[in-house]
């Protein structure tokens, strides 16, 4: 069995043994509409944490559960959940530790971190800092200035820009890998909660500048995704990526840095207004000495403030773990965390009474997350009308759920996931700020709604795609560039030094070894380089050459990403489901992809659209044009307002 097949099979391992997989029978209108029926419960379920019963359970509720506790799924994944009791279905998703996920491949590293990357890593030097260090001690990054000739510091500038660009683009590969893991995982709640904590403990790769630390953080969040919040809070506090991002590695006795202390109170544990400025100052002292050496956390007691501190009414010689326990002891902490998880998984409007009830569940479970999730997913409130198919999908969820519902076995390379999700407003590893993404309705505006339709169009019809989502440092098409020997380019640049410096940054940036820089990400990065006037202050190094050399090396080091389009066959999908008419096709695709039924007039318009395309009420599976017609239909369905909700 091929690896994609093995990985696809792994997605079904969470289904109970012996269940017959659902095969869609002929979808007469009443049949497929009935699956949308028995969806949301009555209005009086709002705020009611009483568990739903087997009599309440239905296909629509099972689909809703899989949508919120994961990223949705195919009918073949939903129907077995619908055949279980509600308790069994929820346990299948929440108690995932026993489910084998070995078929999910680990991230394959490109080997970006050579000796020059590992040397002086903690200093975070840019090229100017590196040059200053080299002038002081003769070398930096383990690289010596070259002796004789022009540009003696060029090797250091080259390595500086390699250190900047290689981790950035390797992180994009990590983001692509993680998105594929979300798509293929047999443990969807694990990835859904990892995504939640990634937004909660927001960290930016652009500041960390070490994809390995971001990948380690991702692993840590996954490990504790539904476990102890205390372990998560301590794990985040000791996480090297977080220590860099919120500057706690600079937090030392006598010079306390308050950044992390402030955010652990405001954003990670208590919420705004539930602490004082003095609490922040004292907590910062408790976190002194917590730093990292590369990927390793270090509790440096020589840099720790061992004095007495008073935090939220408690006094003692506290350290960082003590601060975590003090925060967990605050009544507001459970309300803050339970409420934030609820808003992510259920709905935005959370009343005070419901929030306190959820907080009590979290406190009683000693801050274990799984019991809270189980209570939410079983509750009547979770299936009440305000919670049912009302969440605007975030860009990552929008893309991953589309891929899962198509039944894809690998990430479509023709749409490079990190760039597409960024275009739609959510770049993994690059939240807008330390507060993460606002979510909810902020995901949608006229521009992003049109962009979502365009992305679906490119997914279904890759031949229509321009360069918007295909460029990147990993594409095979860039192999056509034959880079000139560096020595030849340098000689040209040195000879040009006698001439007047270019008058514009654009002119300088447009130069390359063969007269043109590669397009796409590299060209975009080049535009960020220093101006020509600043560059030519000294003849001891050449910044455009350093940018080029650094990116060129990154280019050649980082492993390529498969650029193949999404592999699926709608005609075969419908044929296997015994769909025979245009009306049934609209019904089947609507049920497979939507959690809300289409308006009757919209449904009839879609049926007429497909009928006009095929020329008949019946589907002719031998017709060469049928696949294209069905993809046009699906593009319309996935561009509806209903598809933005889950």
Tab-separated table of C-alpha atoms in Angstrom, residues 8-189:
chain	number	residue	atom	x	y	z
A	8	UNK	CA	-5.724	8.008	4.376
A	9	UNK	CA	-6.604	4.714	6.033
A	10	UNK	CA	-5.363	6.116	9.334
A	11	UNK	CA	-8.083	8.746	9.208
A	12	UNK	CA	-10.716	6.005	9.596
A	13	UNK	CA	-9.101	4.210	12.519
A	14	UNK	CA	-11.050	6.196	15.052
A	15	UNK	CA	-14.303	4.661	13.764
A	16	UNK	CA	-15.645	1.810	15.872
A	17	UNK	CA	-14.889	-1.648	14.418
A	18	UNK	CA	-17.687	-3.438	12.626
A	19	UNK	CA	-19.602	-0.377	11.558
A	20	UNK	CA	-20.684	-0.354	7.939
A	21	UNK	CA	-19.380	2.767	6.203
A	22	UNK	CA	-22.073	5.039	4.901
A	23	UNK	CA	-22.747	4.925	1.178
A	24	UNK	CA	-25.087	7.644	-0.055
A	25	UNK	CA	-28.156	6.125	-1.616
A	26	UNK	CA	-30.072	7.923	-4.347
A	27	UNK	CA	-30.657	11.391	-2.984
A	28	UNK	CA	-34.247	12.175	-3.607
A	29	UNK	CA	-34.862	15.683	-2.343
A	30	UNK	CA	-36.640	14.553	0.819
A	31	UNK	CA	-33.855	12.070	1.582
A	32	UNK	CA	-30.941	14.472	1.594
A	33	UNK	CA	-32.914	17.272	3.233
A	34	UNK	CA	-33.786	14.874	6.038
A	35	UNK	CA	-30.094	14.659	6.908
A	36	UNK	CA	-30.056	18.407	7.464
A	37	UNK	CA	-33.128	17.942	9.641
A	38	UNK	CA	-32.866	17.093	13.357
A	39	UNK	CA	-29.925	19.448	13.424
A	40	UNK	CA	-30.169	22.265	15.944
A	41	UNK	CA	-32.145	21.563	19.080
A	42	UNK	CA	-34.931	23.788	20.448
A	43	UNK	CA	-34.222	27.335	21.658
A	44	UNK	CA	-34.568	26.319	25.310
A	45	UNK	CA	-31.327	24.320	25.008
A	46	UNK	CA	-29.309	27.548	25.101
A	47	UNK	CA	-27.134	27.584	28.210
A	48	UNK	CA	-28.190	24.056	29.202
A	49	UNK	CA	-25.232	21.755	29.965
A	50	UNK	CA	-27.475	18.705	30.317
A	51	UNK	CA	-26.128	15.935	28.046
A	52	UNK	CA	-28.067	15.196	24.876
A	53	UNK	CA	-29.677	11.763	24.662
A	54	UNK	CA	-29.677	9.057	22.001
A	55	UNK	CA	-33.167	10.229	21.039
A	56	UNK	CA	-31.746	13.688	20.269
A	57	UNK	CA	-28.860	12.331	18.166
A	58	UNK	CA	-28.763	12.570	14.361
A	59	UNK	CA	-26.511	12.719	11.320
A	60	UNK	CA	-26.613	16.529	11.391
A	61	UNK	CA	-25.535	16.655	15.037
A	62	UNK	CA	-22.713	14.198	14.386
A	63	UNK	CA	-21.566	16.363	11.456
A	64	UNK	CA	-21.720	19.452	13.680
A	65	UNK	CA	-19.640	17.691	16.333
A	66	UNK	CA	-16.964	16.665	13.830
A	67	UNK	CA	-16.907	20.188	12.378
A	68	UNK	CA	-16.254	21.830	15.733
A	69	UNK	CA	-14.147	19.127	17.385
A	70	UNK	CA	-12.076	18.856	14.221
A	71	UNK	CA	-12.268	20.126	10.666
A	72	UNK	CA	-15.342	18.305	9.374
A	73	UNK	CA	-15.245	15.134	7.353
A	74	UNK	CA	-16.741	13.021	4.606
A	75	UNK	CA	-20.082	11.200	4.874
A	76	UNK	CA	-18.057	8.032	5.404
A	77	UNK	CA	-16.625	9.595	8.585
A	78	UNK	CA	-19.835	11.213	9.837
A	79	UNK	CA	-22.267	8.326	9.460
A	80	UNK	CA	-20.502	5.981	11.928
A	81	UNK	CA	-20.525	8.782	14.513
A	82	UNK	CA	-24.246	9.218	13.886
A	83	UNK	CA	-24.734	5.481	14.479
A	84	UNK	CA	-23.114	5.709	17.933
A	85	UNK	CA	-24.606	7.087	21.103
A	86	UNK	CA	-23.691	10.724	21.807
A	87	UNK	CA	-21.380	9.568	24.614
A	88	UNK	CA	-19.568	7.148	22.300
A	89	UNK	CA	-19.228	9.741	19.540
A	90	UNK	CA	-17.794	12.366	21.883
A	91	UNK	CA	-15.472	9.839	23.534
A	92	UNK	CA	-14.201	8.797	20.085
A	93	UNK	CA	-13.011	12.362	19.497
A	94	UNK	CA	-11.949	13.429	23.005
A	95	UNK	CA	-10.235	10.244	24.195
A	96	UNK	CA	-7.867	10.047	21.252
A	97	UNK	CA	-4.699	8.888	23.001
A	98	UNK	CA	-5.421	5.251	22.157
A	99	UNK	CA	-5.805	6.009	18.450
A	100	UNK	CA	-2.782	5.103	16.335
A	101	UNK	CA	-1.413	8.150	14.514
A	102	UNK	CA	1.877	6.565	13.469
A	103	UNK	CA	0.981	6.902	9.797
A	104	UNK	CA	1.367	10.689	10.117
A	105	UNK	CA	4.854	11.526	8.932
A	106	UNK	CA	7.188	13.698	11.022
A	107	UNK	CA	8.472	16.903	9.516
A	108	UNK	CA	11.344	16.263	7.095
A	109	UNK	CA	14.001	18.879	7.757
A	110	UNK	CA	16.077	20.367	4.967
A	111	UNK	CA	19.297	20.582	6.935
A	112	UNK	CA	19.204	24.360	7.180
A	113	UNK	CA	21.180	24.507	10.407
A	114	UNK	CA	24.838	24.084	9.547
A	115	UNK	CA	27.722	25.269	11.736
A	116	UNK	CA	27.278	28.950	10.826
A	117	UNK	CA	23.617	28.823	11.896
A	118	UNK	CA	24.372	27.276	15.274
A	119	UNK	CA	27.219	29.651	16.161
A	120	UNK	CA	26.178	32.789	18.083
A	121	UNK	CA	22.541	31.733	17.693
A	122	UNK	CA	21.400	33.292	20.953
A	123	UNK	CA	22.688	36.728	19.954
A	124	UNK	CA	20.090	37.269	17.242
A	125	UNK	CA	22.446	39.540	15.319
A	126	UNK	CA	21.470	41.210	12.057
A	127	UNK	CA	24.150	41.837	9.498
A	128	UNK	CA	25.145	45.195	11.040
A	129	UNK	CA	25.521	43.610	14.471
A	130	UNK	CA	27.470	40.773	12.918
A	131	UNK	CA	29.839	43.213	11.227
A	132	UNK	CA	30.381	45.096	14.468
A	133	UNK	CA	31.141	41.812	16.243
A	134	UNK	CA	33.550	40.768	13.481
A	135	UNK	CA	35.438	44.066	13.733
A	136	UNK	CA	35.731	43.607	17.501
A	137	UNK	CA	36.952	40.033	17.588
A	138	UNK	CA	37.794	39.122	13.996
A	139	UNK	CA	35.044	36.594	13.338
A	140	UNK	CA	31.345	35.911	13.880
A	141	UNK	CA	29.146	32.866	13.267
A	142	UNK	CA	32.416	30.930	13.132
A	143	UNK	CA	33.226	32.758	9.872
A	144	UNK	CA	36.437	34.729	9.431
A	145	UNK	CA	36.745	37.821	7.241
A	146	UNK	CA	38.712	36.909	4.153
A	147	UNK	CA	42.193	38.244	3.785
A	148	UNK	CA	43.253	40.446	0.889
A	149	UNK	CA	41.229	41.812	-1.984
A	150	UNK	CA	37.963	43.703	-1.827
A	151	UNK	CA	34.966	43.077	0.417
A	152	UNK	CA	36.772	41.306	3.285
A	153	UNK	CA	33.531	41.112	5.304
A	154	UNK	CA	31.430	39.705	2.462
A	155	UNK	CA	31.392	36.118	3.844
A	156	UNK	CA	29.873	37.427	7.079
A	157	UNK	CA	27.209	39.447	5.278
A	158	UNK	CA	26.378	36.410	3.121
A	159	UNK	CA	25.911	34.197	6.170
A	160	UNK	CA	23.866	36.888	7.928
A	161	UNK	CA	21.293	36.893	5.165
A	162	UNK	CA	21.309	33.109	4.882
A	163	UNK	CA	20.524	32.999	8.613
A	164	UNK	CA	17.644	35.375	7.985
A	165	UNK	CA	16.013	33.758	4.955
A	166	UNK	CA	16.633	30.024	5.437
A	167	UNK	CA	14.702	29.660	8.750
A	168	UNK	CA	11.881	31.832	7.392
A	169	UNK	CA	11.293	29.634	4.361
A	170	UNK	CA	11.881	26.415	6.255
A	171	UNK	CA	9.108	27.531	8.618
A	172	UNK	CA	6.786	27.787	5.628
A	173	UNK	CA	7.498	24.124	4.991
A	174	UNK	CA	6.654	23.404	8.651
A	175	UNK	CA	3.353	25.264	8.264
A	176	UNK	CA	2.576	23.257	5.139
A	177	UNK	CA	3.424	20.023	6.978
A	178	UNK	CA	1.210	20.982	9.927
A	179	UNK	CA	-1.729	21.807	7.642
A	180	UNK	CA	-1.387	18.404	5.993
A	181	UNK	CA	-1.326	16.817	9.423
A	182	UNK	CA	-4.611	18.586	10.254
A	183	UNK	CA	-6.051	17.234	7.021
A	184	UNK	CA	-4.967	13.608	7.494
A	185	UNK	CA	-5.022	13.086	11.237
A	186	UNK	CA	-7.186	10.320	12.740
A	187	UNK	CA	-7.199	12.475	15.912
A	188	UNK	CA	-8.814	15.727	14.679
A	189	UNK	CA	-9.454	17.229	18.122
